[in-house]
CSV table of C-alpha atoms in Angstrom, one decimal:
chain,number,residue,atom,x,y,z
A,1,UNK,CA,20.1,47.0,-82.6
A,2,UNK,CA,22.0,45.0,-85.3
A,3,UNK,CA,22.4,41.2,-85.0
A,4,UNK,CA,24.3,39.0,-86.7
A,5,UNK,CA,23.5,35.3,-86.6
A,6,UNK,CA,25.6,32.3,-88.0
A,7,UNK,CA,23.4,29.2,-88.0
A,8,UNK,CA,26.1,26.8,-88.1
A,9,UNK,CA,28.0,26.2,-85.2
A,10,UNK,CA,30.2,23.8,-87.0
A,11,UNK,CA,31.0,22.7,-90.7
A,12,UNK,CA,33.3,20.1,-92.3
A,13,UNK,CA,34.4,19.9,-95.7
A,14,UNK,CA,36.8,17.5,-98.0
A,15,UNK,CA,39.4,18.6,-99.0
A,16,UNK,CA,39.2,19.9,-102.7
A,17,UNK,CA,35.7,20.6,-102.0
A,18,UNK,CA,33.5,23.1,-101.7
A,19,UNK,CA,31.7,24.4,-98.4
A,20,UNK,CA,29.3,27.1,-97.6
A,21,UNK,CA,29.1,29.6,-94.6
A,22,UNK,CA,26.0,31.0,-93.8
A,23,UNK,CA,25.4,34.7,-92.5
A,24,UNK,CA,22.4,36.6,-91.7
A,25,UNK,CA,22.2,40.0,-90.3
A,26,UNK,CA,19.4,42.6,-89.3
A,27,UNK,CA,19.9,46.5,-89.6
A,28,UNK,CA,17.6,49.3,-90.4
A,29,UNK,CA,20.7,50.9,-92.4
A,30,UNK,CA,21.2,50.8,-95.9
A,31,UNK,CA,24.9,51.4,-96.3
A,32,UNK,CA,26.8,49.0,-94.6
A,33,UNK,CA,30.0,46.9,-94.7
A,34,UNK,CA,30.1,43.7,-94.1
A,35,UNK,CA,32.8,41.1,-93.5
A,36,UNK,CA,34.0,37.4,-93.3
A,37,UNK,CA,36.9,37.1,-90.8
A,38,UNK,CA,39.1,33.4,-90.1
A,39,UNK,CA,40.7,33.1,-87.2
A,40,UNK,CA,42.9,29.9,-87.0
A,41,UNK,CA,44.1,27.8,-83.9
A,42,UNK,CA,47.1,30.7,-83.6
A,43,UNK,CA,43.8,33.3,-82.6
A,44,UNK,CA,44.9,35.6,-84.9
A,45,UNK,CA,42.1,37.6,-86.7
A,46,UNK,CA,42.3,37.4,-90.4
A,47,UNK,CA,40.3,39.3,-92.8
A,48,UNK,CA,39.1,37.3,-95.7
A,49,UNK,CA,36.9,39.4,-97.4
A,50,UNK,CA,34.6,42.5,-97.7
A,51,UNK,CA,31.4,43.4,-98.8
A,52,UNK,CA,29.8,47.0,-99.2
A,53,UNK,CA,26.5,46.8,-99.4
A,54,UNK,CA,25.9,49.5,-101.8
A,55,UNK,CA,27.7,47.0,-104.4
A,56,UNK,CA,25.7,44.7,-106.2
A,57,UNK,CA,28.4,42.9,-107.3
A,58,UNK,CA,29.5,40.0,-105.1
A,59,UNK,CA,33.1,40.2,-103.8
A,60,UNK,CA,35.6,37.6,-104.6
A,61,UNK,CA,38.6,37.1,-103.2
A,62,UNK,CA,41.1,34.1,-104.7
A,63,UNK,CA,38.9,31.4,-103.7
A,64,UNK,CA,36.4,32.4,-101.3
A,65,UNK,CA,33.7,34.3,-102.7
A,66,UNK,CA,30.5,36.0,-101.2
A,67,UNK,CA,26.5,35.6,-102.0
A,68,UNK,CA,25.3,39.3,-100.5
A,69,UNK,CA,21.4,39.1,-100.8
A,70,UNK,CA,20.6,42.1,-99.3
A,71,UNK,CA,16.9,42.4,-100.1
A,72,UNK,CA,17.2,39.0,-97.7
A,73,UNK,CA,19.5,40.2,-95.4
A,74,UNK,CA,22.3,37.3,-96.3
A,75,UNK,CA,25.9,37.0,-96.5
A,76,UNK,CA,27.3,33.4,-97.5
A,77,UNK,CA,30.8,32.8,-97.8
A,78,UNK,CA,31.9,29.9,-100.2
A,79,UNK,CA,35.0,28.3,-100.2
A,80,UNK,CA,36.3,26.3,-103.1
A,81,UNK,CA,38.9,24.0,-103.9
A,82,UNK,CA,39.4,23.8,-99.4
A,83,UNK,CA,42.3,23.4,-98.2
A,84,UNK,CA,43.9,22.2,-94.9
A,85,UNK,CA,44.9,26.2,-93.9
A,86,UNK,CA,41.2,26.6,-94.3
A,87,UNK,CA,40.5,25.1,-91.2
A,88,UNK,CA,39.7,28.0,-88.7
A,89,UNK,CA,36.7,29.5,-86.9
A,90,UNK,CA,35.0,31.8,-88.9
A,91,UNK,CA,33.0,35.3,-88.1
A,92,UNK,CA,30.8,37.3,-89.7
A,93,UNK,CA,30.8,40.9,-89.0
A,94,UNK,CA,29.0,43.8,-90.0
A,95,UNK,CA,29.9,47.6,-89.9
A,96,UNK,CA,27.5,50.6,-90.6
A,97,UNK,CA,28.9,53.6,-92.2
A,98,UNK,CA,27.2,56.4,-90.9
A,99,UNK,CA,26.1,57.4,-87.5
A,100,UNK,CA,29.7,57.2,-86.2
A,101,UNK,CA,30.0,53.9,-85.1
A,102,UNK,CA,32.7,52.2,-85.8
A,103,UNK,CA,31.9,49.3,-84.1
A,104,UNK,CA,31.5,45.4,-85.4
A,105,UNK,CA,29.1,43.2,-84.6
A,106,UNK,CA,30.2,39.9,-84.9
A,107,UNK,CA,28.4,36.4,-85.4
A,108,UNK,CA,29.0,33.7,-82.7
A,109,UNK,CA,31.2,31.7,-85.4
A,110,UNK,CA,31.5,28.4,-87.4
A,111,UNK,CA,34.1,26.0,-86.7
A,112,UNK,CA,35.6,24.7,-90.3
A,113,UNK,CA,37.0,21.6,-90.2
A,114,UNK,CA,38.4,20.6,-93.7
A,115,UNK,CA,39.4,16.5,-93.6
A,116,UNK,CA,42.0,15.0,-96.1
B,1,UNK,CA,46.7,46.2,-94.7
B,2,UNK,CA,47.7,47.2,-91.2
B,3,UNK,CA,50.2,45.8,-88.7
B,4,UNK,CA,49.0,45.5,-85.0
B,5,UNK,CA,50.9,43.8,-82.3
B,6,UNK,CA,50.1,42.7,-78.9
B,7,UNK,CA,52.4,42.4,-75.9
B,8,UNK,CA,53.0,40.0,-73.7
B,9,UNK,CA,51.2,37.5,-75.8
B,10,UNK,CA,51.0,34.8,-72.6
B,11,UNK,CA,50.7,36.2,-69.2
B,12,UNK,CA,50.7,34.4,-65.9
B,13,UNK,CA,49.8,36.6,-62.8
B,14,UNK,CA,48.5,36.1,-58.8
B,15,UNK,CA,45.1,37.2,-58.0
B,16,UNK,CA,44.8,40.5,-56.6
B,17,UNK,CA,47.8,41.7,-58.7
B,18,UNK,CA,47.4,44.4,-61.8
B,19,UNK,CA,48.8,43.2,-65.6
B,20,UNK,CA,49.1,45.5,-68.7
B,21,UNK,CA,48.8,44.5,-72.0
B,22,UNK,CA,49.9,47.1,-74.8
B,23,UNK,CA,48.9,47.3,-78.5
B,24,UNK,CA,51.1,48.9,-80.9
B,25,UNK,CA,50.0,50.0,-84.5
B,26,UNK,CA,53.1,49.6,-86.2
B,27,UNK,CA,52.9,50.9,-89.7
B,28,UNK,CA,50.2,53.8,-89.2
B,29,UNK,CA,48.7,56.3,-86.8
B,30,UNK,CA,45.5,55.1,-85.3
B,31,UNK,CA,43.3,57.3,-83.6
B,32,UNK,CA,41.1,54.8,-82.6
B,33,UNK,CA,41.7,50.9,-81.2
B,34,UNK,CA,39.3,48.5,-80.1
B,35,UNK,CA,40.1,45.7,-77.5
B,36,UNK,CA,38.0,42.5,-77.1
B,37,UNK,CA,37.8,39.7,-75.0
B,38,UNK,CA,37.4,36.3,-76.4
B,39,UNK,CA,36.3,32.9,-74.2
B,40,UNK,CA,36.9,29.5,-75.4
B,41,UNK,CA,35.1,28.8,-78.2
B,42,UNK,CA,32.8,31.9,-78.4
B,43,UNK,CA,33.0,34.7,-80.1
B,44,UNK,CA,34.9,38.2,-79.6
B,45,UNK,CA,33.2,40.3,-77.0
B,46,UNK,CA,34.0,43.8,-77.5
B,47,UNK,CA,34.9,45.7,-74.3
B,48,UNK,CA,35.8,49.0,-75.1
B,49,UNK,CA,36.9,51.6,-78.2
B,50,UNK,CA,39.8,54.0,-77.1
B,51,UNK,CA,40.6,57.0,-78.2
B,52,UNK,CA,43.5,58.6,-78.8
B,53,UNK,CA,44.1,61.7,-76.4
B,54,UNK,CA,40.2,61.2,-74.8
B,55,UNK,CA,38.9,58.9,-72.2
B,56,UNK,CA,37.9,55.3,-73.8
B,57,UNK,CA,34.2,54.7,-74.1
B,58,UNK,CA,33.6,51.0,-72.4
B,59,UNK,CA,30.8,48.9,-73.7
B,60,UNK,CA,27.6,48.5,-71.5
B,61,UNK,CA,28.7,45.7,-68.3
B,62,UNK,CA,32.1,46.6,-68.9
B,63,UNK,CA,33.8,47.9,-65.2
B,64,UNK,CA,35.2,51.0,-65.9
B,65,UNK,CA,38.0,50.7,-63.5
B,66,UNK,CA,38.5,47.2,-63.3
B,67,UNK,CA,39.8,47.5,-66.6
B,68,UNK,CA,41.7,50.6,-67.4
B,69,UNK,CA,42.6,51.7,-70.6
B,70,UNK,CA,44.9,54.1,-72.1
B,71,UNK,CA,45.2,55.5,-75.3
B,72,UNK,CA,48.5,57.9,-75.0
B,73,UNK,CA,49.5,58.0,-78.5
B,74,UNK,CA,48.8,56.9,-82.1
B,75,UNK,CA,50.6,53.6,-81.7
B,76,UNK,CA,49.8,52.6,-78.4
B,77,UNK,CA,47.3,51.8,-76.6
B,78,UNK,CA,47.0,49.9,-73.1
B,79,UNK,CA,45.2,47.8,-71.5
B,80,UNK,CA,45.4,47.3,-67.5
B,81,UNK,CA,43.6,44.4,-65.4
B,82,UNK,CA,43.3,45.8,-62.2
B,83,UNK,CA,43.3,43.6,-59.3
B,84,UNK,CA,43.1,40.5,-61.0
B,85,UNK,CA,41.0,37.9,-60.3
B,86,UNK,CA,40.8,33.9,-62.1
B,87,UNK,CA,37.6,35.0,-63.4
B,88,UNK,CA,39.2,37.4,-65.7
B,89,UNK,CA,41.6,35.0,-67.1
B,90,UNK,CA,40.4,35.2,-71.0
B,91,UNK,CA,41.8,36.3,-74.8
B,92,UNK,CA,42.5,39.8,-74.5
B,93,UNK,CA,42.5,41.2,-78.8
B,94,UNK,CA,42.8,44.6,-79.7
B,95,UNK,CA,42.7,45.8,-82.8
B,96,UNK,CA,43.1,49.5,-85.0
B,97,UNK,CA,40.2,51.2,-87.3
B,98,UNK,CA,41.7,51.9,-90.7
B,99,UNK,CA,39.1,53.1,-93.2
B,100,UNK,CA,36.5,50.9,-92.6
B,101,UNK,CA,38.4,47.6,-91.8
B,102,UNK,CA,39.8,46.6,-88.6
B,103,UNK,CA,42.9,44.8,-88.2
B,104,UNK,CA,43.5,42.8,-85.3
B,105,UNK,CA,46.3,42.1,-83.1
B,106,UNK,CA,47.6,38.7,-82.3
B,107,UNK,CA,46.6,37.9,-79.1
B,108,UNK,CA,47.3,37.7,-75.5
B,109,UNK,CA,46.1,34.9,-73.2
B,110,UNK,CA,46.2,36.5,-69.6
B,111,UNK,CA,45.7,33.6,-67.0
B,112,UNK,CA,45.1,34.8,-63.0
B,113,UNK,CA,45.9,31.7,-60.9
């Protein structure tokens, strides 16, 4: 079964500054999406960015950015210049894309706290 | 993107009593919605896919009929907490499949007293 595991249960950051999130997952597939979600004190999912692991190219997205290793099974998110809105908790998810399942399995989270 | 919305977003109900929460997907057709449950400070747990026009297929541990859920057409999709109990006062979330992302609906806190 896929796992995804989040090492860091909680992170804090200046603001301005840089932070990363760290993500690894195990699968036997090798096509696969993969996915950084925020969800704020409102509890509303947000979707930050995505990764398809049949890109070698790492996704960007404004300021957050991915490092997709796949040969080691890791998928860091990196947030620069942090702001104040950054502060959420923070889930990594992965998708297959074949054998039907349209399921995510999500990471148990990391708690962002960015301090002025 | 896509537009999901929950309904009620805060509910209060007596124990023994049923509560449904709807999901609407309000800018496309989704066959297929997902709805989680979320404790404090953990992660989303998901409970069950549903299916537009089929039965829903509920994750392993899941009760079946303690949690009923309804997939009529491809905006809504329900949610009922049958004979509710304070143990199932949680974060229900649903969310719709489109492509491969999933966007999530905002929420609603269901408290059994």
């Amino acid at each position: 079964a896929q796992t995804v595991t989040q090492s860091q249960p909680e992170m804090s950051v200046q603001e301005a500054e840089t932070v990363t999130l760290s993500c690894t997952y195990d699968t036997s597939e090798s096509d696969y999406y993969l996915f950084w979600y925020k969800q704020p004190p409102s509890r509303q999912m947000i979707l930050v960015i995505r990764q398809e692991a049949y890109k070698q190219q790492n996704a960007t997205e404004n300021r957050f950015s991915v490092n997709f290793q796949k040969a080691a099974k890791s998928f860091s998110l990196k947030i620069s210049d942090s702001q104040l809105g950054d502060a959420a908790m923070y889930f990594c998810a992965y998708r297959p894309t074949q054998g039907g399942s349209e399921k995510l399995v999500f990471g148990k989270g990391t708690k962002l706290t960015v301090n002025p | 993107g896509a537009v999901v919305s929950q309904h009620p977003s805060w509910v209060i109900c007596k124990s023994g009593t049923s509560v449904k929460i709807e999901c609407r997907s309000l800018d496309f057709q989704a066959t297929t919605m997902f709805w989680y449950r979320q404790f404090p400070k953990q992660s989303l747990m998901l409970m069950a896919t549903s299916n537009e026009g089929s039965k829903a297929t509920y994750e392993q541990g899941v009760e079946k009929d303690k949690f009923l859920i309804n997939h009529a057409s491809l905006t809504l999709s329900t949610l009922t907490v049958t004979s509710a109990h304070p143990e199932d006062s949680s974060f229900y979330i649903c969310s719709t499949q489109r492509k491969y992302e999933q966007y999530f609906g905002p929420g609603t806190r269901l408290t059994v007293t």
